[in-house]
Amino acid sequence: MKLDGKVCVVTGGARGIGRTIAEQLSAAGAEIVYALDRETARFADLPAGIQGVELDVTARDQIESFVEKLIAERGRIDVLVNNAGITRDGLVHKMSDEDWDAVVSVNMKGVFNMARAVGPRMMEYGAGSIINISSVVGLDGNIGQTNYSATKAGVVAMARTWAKEFSRKGAAVRVNAVAPGFVNTEMIQSVPQKVIDGITGKTPLGRLGEPHEIANTVQFLASDASSFITGQVIRVDGGLVV
Ligand code: NDP
């Protein structure tokens, strides 16, 4: 699963799963990994080979100038990992417009914004791999996550659409989604222990996932080892739904 010489972009790449993905792609031989994130303080301890870039995936102008500059410097983007995501949980009848809009804006429109800018560049180059980070709750639903689960279903639908759209004119641009189960990061620190115990109790492997276990699947989909896989969603959930 080598990524020798590949130019990679990971959104939300300075923390949590995104950071682990950035580190693994870099360790697998990527020419460079751009870790796009909102909080520049997190860039201070990024390892060599990973370049932090202050960018909000909801800001189209920031994305367009980043992509222009990157293409001018490197000539191509080989891998895009759409990882940035947020939660604003609540039962549907208590969910505010603000919480709905915030989650849709980052988790779904942010992915759209990135692919709209990067997909055509990959097509021009003739190859590329886009990986959307979904979630099992986008496939199965979850109480209190109407907004989040809708967006995570949306990024699977977008992956399937782009698998068809970005492979036109002979371009080998592959687009897939990864659906993690519950993973040990800051994002789930607000989830009550009782709920975590319920989830691990239902998981055949009996524990939460670790970020590197998601990154392993992303690395596979980013690499040429998955050269005939596109339009798919791969669950990485310890068997939560079997
Ligand atoms: P974290 O909250 O730990 O990290 C997410 C990163 O994305 C943060 O650095 C965050 O910055 C950044 N980010 C958020 N919004 C934006 C934005 N608008 N533009 C750029 N960067 C942004 O989350 P995880 O690592 O846990 O999750 C990563 C992905 O995996 C998400 O898409 C999540 O939905 C998905 N996932 C996570 C699971 C889990 O159990 N942890 C399970 C299933 C899927 P900031 O701190 O400023 O918000």
CSV table of C-alpha atoms in Angstrom, one decimal, residues 32 39 59 73 119 133 178 182 197:
chain,number,residue,atom,x,y,z
A,32,ILE,CA,3.6,15.7,0.3
A,39,GLU,CA,-7.0,25.8,13.8
A,59,ALA,CA,-15.2,28.7,2.2
A,73,GLU,CA,3.4,24.2,-7.5
A,119,GLY,CA,-12.4,16.5,-9.2
A,133,ILE,CA,-15.3,9.8,5.4
A,178,VAL,CA,-15.3,4.8,4.4
A,182,PHE,CA,-17.3,4.7,16.9
A,197,ASP,CA,-20.7,0.9,26.8
